[in-house]
């Protein structure tokens, strides 16, 4: 490809409305352009990378025994009414009428359509297992689309659906998809973790999110430094702490703590550490209950764990009035001694003695507080958030904390849709059986954006080779110099002959501008053809990642570069 014949509009200025790195760089490097909020054009360079991700996904899905098909983006309401989602789904589902006043929606996901296909076309267990997928444009009418391809309204997804006769079959399908996903993200050249996800009412470990690790990720995840365990921070199980029976040595004593409310303020005032405090959170649930939750002073409550324990939808910190009514003191001074509320505590509190709590009185705390002797706890449970350095629940390793961007999700669906749409087959005894389903998504554009979030520097993108739009950029330093022009043209032709994907920067621009664009575009190898090097029969090769520079003999340059790329593809 010749730059002068290509549509590759790079921007020097950072676009004002782009909040995250991938969005900024995709605009600046001429990969995408906005059409409307959350809706983008993929320009030629962006489309090249997008197609590469798609191709890797396609090859691995096919290898795992899935079959590609294509369903429509426009879906009739009837199917969504049958599953009940026409009513349940919020305004993210873009509903509209055609000219005959019939209801339709733009599919944000295709469980209904695929189940409809299977219930009509699959009648016997002999046609199973079956796994069907598509790579299709989806639409979700996000209220606040932002971050470019990271959270658009229109987006390209690979979605796969597996159908099996029973749970064992569905588990095997899930495992095949899990392994395929690992290969996909490895082949894309990304650093990722497969994280156990919350399955809501389905339960078990039948849901994993694939997270690309990046500082800008919206999800905090933990992973073990020595085994495969990884989970969302909200979900991360914690190993039960060693339960040494605590031995009280101090008596209960009230101390004045004027205007000291936070754990840090109280600890500093009493000249001790936050670990010596037990904080008492007054919490309200969606069921209207007010209760107290105890945590070690330096810990944070994990709402999701508490909700699971209480079997409620949400919890929130009680407001000032409720705290005053429940404890007799303004917030900041709550404590378990004499408290007339149900008290739950994190397991860690069970091992503490002689700690400090609020005294349910303005400007006062208790020291020397002890469990059992001074107050009772109804139940101890794992209620705190994981932190770096916590023990792994599965092995002797330690947990690390990362930030991640969700790019894929595998989910064992069960029979939710097959029951609703009556998708059944006859088993070998001639009995009707409801199909057991799984669904498996990958955000194609999101994968691309997350690759940039993970791989960039101050100057621009640093593409992983497998999904780079081009492998090599040949920079023709001065196209008006006949010798330079001829050498660059020849190298370009030779690289094409070697099957290398190459972009030739043949623009009549200053070298500085060309190098700036080269860094911005992030093509893995840059070859500079200039008059000075040619005098010595050489061209300069520079790696975008790491910046290593090597001089290559002009006559052998194409061959050398092709060999490097072959070896990178094998070892990458
Ligand atoms: Zn571990």
PDB file of N, CA and C and ligand atoms in Angstrom, residues 223-229 239 391-399, ligand 1:
ATOM      1  N   UNK A 223      -5.543 -12.016  40.705  1.00  0.00           N
ATOM      2  CA  UNK A 223      -5.086 -13.290  40.173  1.00  0.00           C
ATOM      3  C   UNK A 223      -3.974 -13.792  41.070  1.00  0.00           C
ATOM      4  N   UNK A 224      -3.852 -15.113  41.136  1.00  0.00           N
ATOM      5  CA  UNK A 224      -2.850 -15.737  41.990  1.00  0.00           C
ATOM      6  C   UNK A 224      -1.499 -15.649  41.307  1.00  0.00           C
ATOM      7  N   UNK A 225      -0.440 -15.456  42.100  1.00  0.00           N
ATOM      8  CA  UNK A 225       0.889 -15.388  41.489  1.00  0.00           C
ATOM      9  C   UNK A 225       1.456 -16.775  41.211  1.00  0.00           C
ATOM     10  N   UNK A 226       0.763 -17.842  41.650  1.00  0.00           N
ATOM     11  CA  UNK A 226       1.330 -19.149  41.321  1.00  0.00           C
ATOM     12  C   UNK A 226       0.355 -20.168  40.734  1.00  0.00           C
ATOM     13  N   UNK A 227      -0.962 -19.928  40.779  1.00  0.00           N
ATOM     14  CA  UNK A 227      -1.864 -20.854  40.081  1.00  0.00           C
ATOM     15  C   UNK A 227      -2.766 -20.069  39.130  1.00  0.00           C
ATOM     16  N   UNK A 228      -3.737 -20.762  38.502  1.00  0.00           N
ATOM     17  CA  UNK A 228      -4.590 -20.154  37.476  1.00  0.00           C
ATOM     18  C   UNK A 228      -5.731 -19.316  38.055  1.00  0.00           C
ATOM     19  N   UNK A 229      -5.858 -19.314  39.400  1.00  0.00           N
ATOM     20  CA  UNK A 229      -7.016 -18.648  39.989  1.00  0.00           C
ATOM     21  C   UNK A 229      -7.031 -17.150  39.666  1.00  0.00           C
ATOM     22  N   UNK A 239      -9.391 -16.856  51.653  1.00  0.00           N
ATOM     23  CA  UNK A 239      -9.140 -17.998  52.514  1.00  0.00           C
ATOM     24  C   UNK A 239      -9.508 -17.615  53.943  1.00  0.00           C
ATOM     25  N   UNK A 391      -3.965 -14.257  50.762  1.00  0.00           N
ATOM     26  CA  UNK A 391      -3.653 -15.645  50.398  1.00  0.00           C
ATOM     27  C   UNK A 391      -4.627 -16.136  49.332  1.00  0.00           C
ATOM     28  N   UNK A 392      -4.095 -16.893  48.358  1.00  0.00           N
ATOM     29  CA  UNK A 392      -4.938 -17.485  47.317  1.00  0.00           C
ATOM     30  C   UNK A 392      -5.870 -18.524  47.959  1.00  0.00           C
ATOM     31  N   UNK A 393      -7.156 -18.557  47.556  1.00  0.00           N
ATOM     32  CA  UNK A 393      -8.067 -19.544  48.147  1.00  0.00           C
ATOM     33  C   UNK A 393      -7.806 -20.967  47.649  1.00  0.00           C
ATOM     34  N   UNK A 394      -7.016 -21.098  46.565  1.00  0.00           N
ATOM     35  CA  UNK A 394      -6.814 -22.426  45.968  1.00  0.00           C
ATOM     36  C   UNK A 394      -5.441 -23.021  46.257  1.00  0.00           C
ATOM     37  N   UNK A 395      -4.440 -22.170  46.514  1.00  0.00           N
ATOM     38  CA  UNK A 395      -3.097 -22.718  46.711  1.00  0.00           C
ATOM     39  C   UNK A 395      -2.344 -21.856  47.719  1.00  0.00           C
ATOM     40  N   UNK A 396      -1.044 -22.060  47.806  1.00  0.00           N
ATOM     41  CA  UNK A 396      -0.258 -21.316  48.790  1.00  0.00           C
ATOM     42  C   UNK A 396       0.203 -19.954  48.261  1.00  0.00           C
ATOM     43  N   UNK A 397      -0.201 -19.629  47.055  1.00  0.00           N
ATOM     44  CA  UNK A 397       0.237 -18.380  46.433  1.00  0.00           C
ATOM     45  C   UNK A 397      -0.420 -17.146  47.046  1.00  0.00           C
ATOM     46  N   UNK A 398      -0.040 -16.003  46.520  1.00  0.00           N
ATOM     47  CA  UNK A 398      -0.583 -14.716  46.982  1.00  0.00           C
ATOM     48  C   UNK A 398      -1.368 -14.070  45.850  1.00  0.00           C
ATOM     49  N   UNK A 399      -2.358 -13.256  46.228  1.00  0.00           N
ATOM     50  CA  UNK A 399      -3.166 -12.597  45.198  1.00  0.00           C
ATOM     51  C   UNK A 399      -2.528 -11.279  44.771  1.00  0.00           C
TER      52      UNK A 399
HETATM   53 ZN1  LIG B   1      -3.276 -19.918  43.740  1.00  0.00          ZN
END
